[in-house]
PDB file of C-alpha atoms in Angstrom:
ATOM      1  CA  MET A   1     -47.612 234.456 124.124  1.00 71.00           C
ATOM      2  CA  TYR A   2     -44.949 234.704 121.438  1.00 77.00           C
ATOM      3  CA  ALA A   3     -46.823 235.602 118.233  1.00 80.00           C
ATOM      4  CA  PRO A   4     -44.642 233.790 115.640  1.00 79.00           C
ATOM      5  CA  ARG A   5     -44.759 230.605 117.748  1.00 83.00           C
ATOM      6  CA  ILE A   6     -48.578 230.799 117.983  1.00 85.00           C
ATOM      7  CA  ILE A   7     -48.880 231.339 114.218  1.00 80.00           C
ATOM      8  CA  THR A   8     -46.565 228.406 113.503  1.00 81.00           C
ATOM      9  CA  SER A   9     -48.543 226.185 115.869  1.00 84.00           C
ATOM     10  CA  ILE A  10     -51.835 227.112 114.179  1.00 84.00           C
ATOM     11  CA  CYS A  11     -50.366 226.447 110.724  1.00 81.00           C
ATOM     12  CA  ASP A  12     -49.140 223.035 111.855  1.00 82.00           C
ATOM     13  CA  LYS A  13     -52.569 222.181 113.240  1.00 84.00           C
ATOM     14  CA  ILE A  14     -54.294 223.240 110.003  1.00 83.00           C
ATOM     15  CA  LYS A  15     -51.921 221.064 108.004  1.00 80.00           C
ATOM     16  CA  LEU A  16     -52.556 218.093 110.292  1.00 82.00           C
ATOM     17  CA  PHE A  17     -56.325 218.544 109.955  1.00 80.00           C
ATOM     18  CA  TYR A  18     -55.955 218.558 106.164  1.00 78.00           C
ATOM     19  CA  GLU A  19     -53.734 215.480 106.146  1.00 78.00           C
ATOM     20  CA  ALA A  20     -56.244 213.716 108.419  1.00 78.00           C
ATOM     21  CA  ASN A  21     -58.980 214.595 105.887  1.00 79.00           C
ATOM     22  CA  THR A  22     -60.903 216.574 108.506  1.00 81.00           C
ATOM     23  CA  LEU A  23     -60.399 219.677 106.398  1.00 78.00           C
ATOM     24  CA  LYS A  24     -60.928 219.214 102.675  1.00 76.00           C
ATOM     25  CA  HIS A  25     -59.858 221.234  99.672  1.00 70.00           C
ATOM     26  CA  HIS A  26     -63.304 222.780  99.220  1.00 73.00           C
ATOM     27  CA  ASN A  27     -63.010 224.331 102.695  1.00 75.00           C
ATOM     28  CA  PHE A  28     -60.439 226.691 101.191  1.00 71.00           C
ATOM     29  CA  LYS A  29     -62.830 227.952  98.540  1.00 68.00           C
ATOM     30  CA  GLY A  30     -62.286 231.649  97.978  1.00 63.00           C
ATOM     31  CA  CYS A  31     -58.924 231.743  99.735  1.00 67.00           C
ATOM     32  CA  TRP A  32     -56.681 229.355  97.822  1.00 64.00           C
ATOM     33  CA  GLN A  33     -53.779 231.787  98.135  1.00 64.00           C
ATOM     34  CA  VAL A  34     -53.403 231.046 101.877  1.00 70.00           C
ATOM     35  CA  CYS A  35     -52.854 227.318 101.385  1.00 72.00           C
ATOM     36  CA  HIS A  36     -49.091 227.751 101.010  1.00 69.00           C
ATOM     37  CA  ALA A  37     -49.012 229.342 104.490  1.00 71.00           C
ATOM     38  CA  PHE A  38     -50.140 225.996 105.892  1.00 71.00           C
ATOM     39  CA  SER A  39     -47.668 224.064 103.682  1.00 72.00           C
ATOM     40  CA  ILE A  40     -50.611 222.552 101.796  1.00 73.00           C
ATOM     41  CA  VAL A  41     -49.466 221.957  98.238  1.00 67.00           C
ATOM     42  CA  ASN A  42     -51.483 218.942  97.068  1.00 62.00           C
ATOM     43  CA  ILE A  43     -54.796 220.686  96.429  1.00 60.00           C
ATOM     44  CA  PRO A  44     -56.395 218.363  93.811  1.00 58.00           C
ATOM     45  CA  ALA A  45     -58.537 220.983  92.127  1.00 55.00           C
ATOM     46  CA  VAL A  46     -59.606 224.574  92.273  1.00 51.00           C
ATOM     47  CA  MET A  47     -63.249 225.562  92.489  1.00 49.00           C
ATOM     48  CA  GLU A  48     -64.385 228.364  90.245  1.00 53.00           C
ATOM     49  CA  LYS A  49     -67.624 229.915  89.118  1.00 57.00           C
ATOM     50  CA  ARG A  50     -68.727 228.544  85.778  1.00 67.00           C
ATOM     51  CA  VAL A  51     -71.333 229.921  83.449  1.00 71.00           C
ATOM     52  CA  CYS A  52     -74.008 227.734  81.897  1.00 82.00           C
ATOM     53  CA  MET A  53     -76.158 229.166  79.100  1.00 83.00           C
ATOM     54  CA  PHE A  54     -79.405 227.525  78.046  1.00 88.00           C
ATOM     55  CA  ASN A  55     -82.672 228.348  76.291  1.00 91.00           C
ATOM     56  CA  TRP A  56     -86.367 227.828  76.781  1.00 94.00           C
ATOM     57  CA  PHE A  57     -87.413 225.808  73.721  1.00 96.00           C
ATOM     58  CA  LYS A  58     -90.718 225.922  71.891  1.00 97.00           C
ATOM     59  CA  PRO A  59     -92.692 222.677  71.509  1.00 97.00           C
ATOM     60  CA  ASP A  60     -93.125 220.989  68.145  1.00 96.00           C
ATOM     61  CA  PRO A  61     -96.231 221.784  66.048  1.00 96.00           C
ATOM     62  CA  GLY A  62     -99.175 219.805  67.376  1.00 96.00           C
ATOM     63  CA  TRP A  63     -97.803 219.996  70.907  1.00 97.00           C
ATOM     64  CA  ILE A  64     -98.193 222.558  73.654  1.00 97.00           C
ATOM     65  CA  LYS A  65     -95.770 223.303  76.450  1.00 98.00           C
ATOM     66  CA  LEU A  66     -96.698 223.613  80.108  1.00 98.00           C
ATOM     67  CA  ASN A  67     -94.281 225.186  82.585  1.00 98.00           C
ATOM     68  CA  THR A  68     -95.323 225.066  86.244  1.00 97.00           C
ATOM     69  CA  ASP A  69     -93.804 225.946  89.592  1.00 97.00           C
ATOM     70  CA  GLY A  70     -94.623 226.243  93.284  1.00 96.00           C
ATOM     71  CA  SER A  71     -93.649 228.728  95.951  1.00 96.00           C
ATOM     72  CA  TYR A  72     -93.690 228.810  99.744  1.00 95.00           C
ATOM     73  CA  ASN A  73     -92.647 231.975 101.561  1.00 90.00           C
ATOM     74  CA  GLY A  74     -92.709 230.537 105.071  1.00 90.00           C
ATOM     75  CA  LYS A  75     -96.326 231.522 105.664  1.00 92.00           C
ATOM     76  CA  VAL A  76     -98.392 230.718 102.586  1.00 95.00           C
ATOM     77  CA  ALA A  77     -97.923 228.598  99.469  1.00 96.00           C
ATOM     78  CA  GLY A  78     -98.900 229.242  95.892  1.00 97.00           C
ATOM     79  CA  CYS A  79     -98.488 227.764  92.456  1.00 97.00           C
ATOM     80  CA  GLY A  80     -98.507 229.026  88.913  1.00 97.00           C
ATOM     81  CA  GLY A  81     -98.086 227.915  85.343  1.00 97.00           C
ATOM     82  CA  ILE A  82     -97.986 229.011  81.735  1.00 97.00           C
ATOM     83  CA  LEU A  83     -99.200 227.220  78.624  1.00 97.00           C
ATOM     84  CA  ARG A  84     -97.652 228.104  75.233  1.00 97.00           C
ATOM     85  CA  ASN A  85     -97.969 226.857  71.647  1.00 97.00           C
ATOM     86  CA  HIS A  86     -95.313 225.952  69.071  1.00 97.00           C
ATOM     87  CA  LEU A  87     -94.826 229.647  68.252  1.00 97.00           C
ATOM     88  CA  GLY A  88     -94.109 230.498  71.870  1.00 96.00           C
ATOM     89  CA  GLN A  89     -97.410 232.359  72.180  1.00 95.00           C
ATOM     90  CA  VAL A  90     -99.340 232.285  75.454  1.00 96.00           C
ATOM     91  CA  ILE A  91    -102.500 230.194  75.459  1.00 96.00           C
ATOM     92  CA  LYS A  92    -103.283 230.513  79.168  1.00 96.00           C
ATOM     93  CA  GLU A  93    -101.602 231.297  82.447  1.00 96.00           C
ATOM     94  CA  PHE A  94    -102.756 230.600  85.972  1.00 97.00           C
ATOM     95  CA  ALA A  95    -101.861 231.357  89.570  1.00 97.00           C
ATOM     96  CA  GLY A  96    -103.469 230.469  92.850  1.00 97.00           C
ATOM     97  CA  PRO A  97    -103.080 229.664  96.551  1.00 96.00           C
ATOM     98  CA  VAL A  98    -102.255 226.188  97.860  1.00 95.00           C
ATOM     99  CA  MET A  99    -103.003 224.539 101.184  1.00 91.00           C
ATOM    100  CA  GLY A 100     -99.629 223.304 102.375  1.00 86.00           C
ATOM    101  CA  ASN A 101     -96.383 224.207 104.035  1.00 87.00           C
ATOM    102  CA  SER A 102     -93.734 223.381 101.420  1.00 90.00           C
ATOM    103  CA  ALA A 103     -92.729 224.382  97.930  1.00 91.00           C
ATOM    104  CA  PHE A 104     -92.941 220.748  96.798  1.00 91.00           C
ATOM    105  CA  ILE A 105     -96.629 220.463  97.737  1.00 93.00           C
ATOM    106  CA  ALA A 106     -97.198 223.717  95.863  1.00 95.00           C
ATOM    107  CA  GLU A 107     -95.346 222.324  92.831  1.00 95.00           C
ATOM    108  CA  LEU A 108     -97.472 219.178  92.892  1.00 94.00           C
ATOM    109  CA  ASN A 109    -100.655 221.234  92.968  1.00 95.00           C
ATOM    110  CA  GLY A 110     -99.326 223.433  90.177  1.00 96.00           C
ATOM    111  CA  ILE A 111     -98.645 220.582  87.760  1.00 97.00           C
ATOM    112  CA  ILE A 112    -101.977 218.904  88.598  1.00 96.00           C
ATOM    113  CA  TYR A 113    -103.909 222.126  87.990  1.00 97.00           C
ATOM    114  CA  GLY A 114    -101.970 222.822  84.807  1.00 97.00           C
ATOM    115  CA  ILE A 115    -102.610 219.385  83.301  1.00 97.00           C
ATOM    116  CA  SER A 116    -106.292 219.599  84.224  1.00 95.00           C
ATOM    117  CA  MET A 117    -106.482 222.976  82.500  1.00 96.00           C
ATOM    118  CA  CYS A 118    -104.865 221.542  79.357  1.00 96.00           C
ATOM    119  CA  ILE A 119    -107.337 218.669  79.227  1.00 95.00           C
ATOM    120  CA  LYS A 120    -110.301 221.029  79.656  1.00 95.00           C
ATOM    121  CA  LEU A 121    -108.970 223.148  76.791  1.00 95.00           C
ATOM    122  CA  GLY A 122    -108.833 220.052  74.573  1.00 95.00           C
ATOM    123  CA  TYR A 123    -105.057 219.493  74.434  1.00 96.00           C
ATOM    124  CA  ASN A 124    -103.681 215.983  74.789  1.00 92.00           C
ATOM    125  CA  ARG A 125    -100.074 216.303  73.541  1.00 97.00           C
ATOM    126  CA  ILE A 126     -98.289 218.147  76.309  1.00 98.00           C
ATOM    127  CA  TRP A 127     -94.622 218.832  76.955  1.00 98.00           C
ATOM    128  CA  ILE A 128     -94.339 219.445  80.699  1.00 97.00           C
ATOM    129  CA  GLU A 129     -91.334 221.300  82.032  1.00 97.00           C
ATOM    130  CA  VAL A 130     -90.525 221.748  85.727  1.00 96.00           C
ATOM    131  CA  ASP A 131     -87.517 222.762  87.807  1.00 94.00           C
ATOM    132  CA  ALA A 132     -88.141 220.231  90.607  1.00 91.00           C
ATOM    133  CA  MET A 133     -86.094 217.064  90.068  1.00 90.00           C
ATOM    134  CA  LEU A 134     -88.136 215.283  92.745  1.00 87.00           C
ATOM    135  CA  LEU A 135     -91.250 215.612  90.594  1.00 89.00           C
ATOM    136  CA  LEU A 136     -89.462 213.930  87.698  1.00 88.00           C
ATOM    137  CA  HIS A 137     -88.383 211.147  90.048  1.00 86.00           C
ATOM    138  CA  TYR A 138     -91.950 210.332  91.088  1.00 85.00           C
ATOM    139  CA  ILE A 139     -93.266 210.475  87.519  1.00 85.00           C
ATOM    140  CA  ASN A 140     -90.475 208.653  85.675  1.00 83.00           C
ATOM    141  CA  ASN A 141     -89.810 205.942  88.254  1.00 77.00           C
ATOM    142  CA  ASN A 142     -93.403 204.709  88.501  1.00 65.00           C
ATOM    143  CA  SER A 143     -93.327 205.301  92.214  1.00 63.00           C
ATOM    144  CA  SER A 144     -95.983 206.949  94.320  1.00 58.00           C
ATOM    145  CA  PHE A 145     -94.631 205.996  97.740  1.00 61.00           C
ATOM    146  CA  ASN A 146     -94.707 209.203  99.691  1.00 69.00           C
ATOM    147  CA  ALA A 147     -96.903 209.106 102.761  1.00 72.00           C
ATOM    148  CA  GLU A 148     -97.422 212.857 102.936  1.00 76.00           C
ATOM    149  CA  ASN A 149     -98.212 213.416  99.253  1.00 84.00           C
ATOM    150  CA  TYR A 150     -99.544 209.996  98.245  1.00 85.00           C
ATOM    151  CA  TYR A 151    -102.977 211.157  97.068  1.00 89.00           C
ATOM    152  CA  LEU A 152    -101.610 214.153  95.158  1.00 90.00           C
ATOM    153  CA  ILE A 153     -99.087 211.950  93.355  1.00 90.00           C
ATOM    154  CA  ARG A 154    -101.776 209.354  92.569  1.00 90.00           C
ATOM    155  CA  HIS A 155    -104.028 212.123  91.221  1.00 92.00           C
ATOM    156  CA  LEU A 156    -101.182 213.390  89.056  1.00 93.00           C
ATOM    157  CA  LYS A 157    -100.466 209.959  87.599  1.00 92.00           C
ATOM    158  CA  GLN A 158    -104.130 209.361  86.846  1.00 93.00           C
ATOM    159  CA  ASP A 159    -104.267 212.610  84.883  1.00 94.00           C
ATOM    160  CA  LEU A 160    -101.056 211.776  83.016  1.00 94.00           C
ATOM    161  CA  SER A 161    -102.532 208.420  81.960  1.00 93.00           C
ATOM    162  CA  ASN A 162    -105.184 210.324  79.961  1.00 93.00           C
ATOM    163  CA  ILE A 163    -102.762 212.296  77.770  1.00 95.00           C
ATOM    164  CA  ILE A 164     -99.701 211.906  75.580  1.00 97.00           C
ATOM    165  CA  TYR A 165     -96.912 213.692  77.366  1.00 96.00           C
ATOM    166  CA  LYS A 166     -93.215 214.129  77.841  1.00 95.00           C
ATOM    167  CA  ILE A 167     -91.645 215.750  80.865  1.00 95.00           C
ATOM    168  CA  SER A 168     -88.257 217.358  81.312  1.00 95.00           C
ATOM    169  CA  HIS A 169     -86.250 219.414  83.775  1.00 94.00           C
ATOM    170  CA  ILE A 170     -85.310 223.053  83.323  1.00 94.00           C
ATOM    171  CA  TYR A 171     -83.188 225.164  85.636  1.00 92.00           C
ATOM    172  CA  ARG A 172     -85.116 227.631  87.774  1.00 91.00           C
ATOM    173  CA  GLU A 173     -83.636 230.553  85.842  1.00 91.00           C
ATOM    174  CA  GLY A 174     -85.320 229.287  82.668  1.00 93.00           C
ATOM    175  CA  ASN A 175     -88.587 228.574  84.455  1.00 96.00           C
ATOM    176  CA  VAL A 176     -88.875 232.162  85.609  1.00 95.00           C
ATOM    177  CA  CYS A 177     -92.311 232.828  84.071  1.00 96.00           C
ATOM    178  CA  ALA A 178     -93.885 230.028  86.120  1.00 97.00           C
ATOM    179  CA  ASP A 179     -91.808 231.020  89.144  1.00 96.00           C
ATOM    180  CA  ILE A 180     -93.194 234.567  89.117  1.00 96.00           C
ATOM    181  CA  LEU A 181     -96.752 233.298  88.688  1.00 97.00           C
ATOM    182  CA  ALA A 182     -96.277 230.931  91.647  1.00 97.00           C
ATOM    183  CA  LYS A 183     -95.227 233.873  93.813  1.00 96.00           C
ATOM    184  CA  VAL A 184     -98.307 235.771  92.591  1.00 95.00           C
ATOM    185  CA  GLY A 185    -100.385 232.759  93.629  1.00 96.00           C
ATOM    186  CA  CYS A 186     -99.201 233.136  97.224  1.00 96.00           C
ATOM    187  CA  ASN A 187    -101.009 236.484  97.378  1.00 94.00           C
ATOM    188  CA  LEU A 188    -104.291 235.401  95.782  1.00 95.00           C
ATOM    189  CA  LEU A 189    -107.436 234.173  97.508  1.00 94.00           C
ATOM    190  CA  GLU A 190    -108.484 231.879  94.647  1.00 95.00           C
ATOM    191  CA  PHE A 191    -107.153 230.477  91.386  1.00 96.00           C
ATOM    192  CA  THR A 192    -107.035 233.005  88.577  1.00 95.00           C
ATOM    193  CA  LYS A 193    -106.536 232.404  84.859  1.00 95.00           C
ATOM    194  CA  PHE A 194    -104.840 234.966  82.651  1.00 93.00           C
ATOM    195  CA  ASN A 195    -104.794 235.545  78.915  1.00 86.00           C
ATOM    196  CA  ASP A 196    -101.949 237.142  77.011  1.00 79.00           C
ATOM    197  CA  HIS A 197    -103.411 240.655  77.399  1.00 82.00           C
ATOM    198  CA  ASP A 198    -103.856 240.598  81.185  1.00 85.00           C
ATOM    199  CA  ILE A 199    -100.795 238.722  82.467  1.00 85.00           C
ATOM    200  CA  PRO A 200     -98.331 240.575  84.737  1.00 86.00           C
ATOM    201  CA  LYS A 201     -96.126 242.913  82.687  1.00 89.00           C
ATOM    202  CA  VAL A 202     -92.879 241.316  83.809  1.00 91.00           C
ATOM    203  CA  VAL A 203     -94.118 237.902  82.664  1.00 94.00           C
ATOM    204  CA  LYS A 204     -95.239 239.331  79.329  1.00 92.00           C
ATOM    205  CA  GLY A 205     -91.733 240.668  78.761  1.00 93.00           C
ATOM    206  CA  LEU A 206     -90.107 237.358  79.660  1.00 94.00           C
ATOM    207  CA  VAL A 207     -92.482 235.495  77.324  1.00 95.00           C
ATOM    208  CA  ARG A 208     -91.275 237.695  74.460  1.00 93.00           C
ATOM    209  CA  LEU A 209     -87.645 236.971  75.324  1.00 93.00           C
ATOM    210  CA  ASP A 210     -88.364 233.220  75.393  1.00 95.00           C
ATOM    211  CA  ARG A 211     -90.080 233.476  72.026  1.00 94.00           C
ATOM    212  CA  VAL A 212     -87.046 235.043  70.332  1.00 91.00           C
ATOM    213  CA  GLY A 213     -84.686 232.538  71.967  1.00 91.00           C
ATOM    214  CA  LEU A 214     -82.742 234.768  74.336  1.00 88.00           C
ATOM    215  CA  PRO A 215     -80.590 232.457  76.484  1.00 88.00           C
ATOM    216  CA  TYR A 216     -80.606 232.321  80.261  1.00 89.00           C
ATOM    217  CA  ILE A 217     -77.401 232.346  82.286  1.00 84.00           C
ATOM    218  CA  ARG A 218     -76.801 230.130  85.293  1.00 83.00           C
ATOM    219  CA  TYR A 219     -73.750 230.395  87.534  1.00 73.00           C
ATOM    220  CA  HIS A 220     -72.552 227.325  89.390  1.00 64.00           C
ATOM    221  CA  ASP A 221     -69.424 226.023  91.062  1.00 58.00           C
ATOM    222  CA  GLY A 222     -67.214 223.879  88.930  1.00 51.00           C
ATOM    223  CA  ILE A 223     -63.814 222.209  89.105  1.00 44.00           C
ATOM    224  CA  LYS A 224     -61.007 223.944  87.268  1.00 42.00           C
TER     225      LYS A 224
END
């Protein structure tokens, strides 16, 4: 039980694991300074936190923008959405409960309800923005093969065939208005529509920030 010998043996083992590609450089994230102790000198890159700044953009005149989201807290699901004009002003917002046990099912219900609401209000040029890449996959790839959600996806595509639309992805940080409304929906017993004067105060504040173009900040891991 000679301490220096044990330490040396451990260091040799760590180095062997790295050379055998069992340990990889990203396993040392946050403790790069110890690599030299294991005689590891060929780290290909260093991971660091990077900052991404982006904005919520207003639609063009003649278009409206629909942001939707879904939420599942482990017990109940809900969805929500917000509809805004080319000035960034709120036309309608909604939130409501969803029968399901995943955020994706809630997101599907949210976009379906939102598009239906737009059509009922007489809008047919809609810019849809969501933070779920899987939704974009099903819409843009002309695929509806998903046994669990087949009928919801078919319903969605039927509604989309009746409007002129474009759809894009936004990071969750920029979709925060819809995200908050989706969480509100988890606590409601039925779907509720809001106007600009009766929406939750926190959402009203975020709408104003979107309107003036305040950027959102997203932190993610990047290679240095």
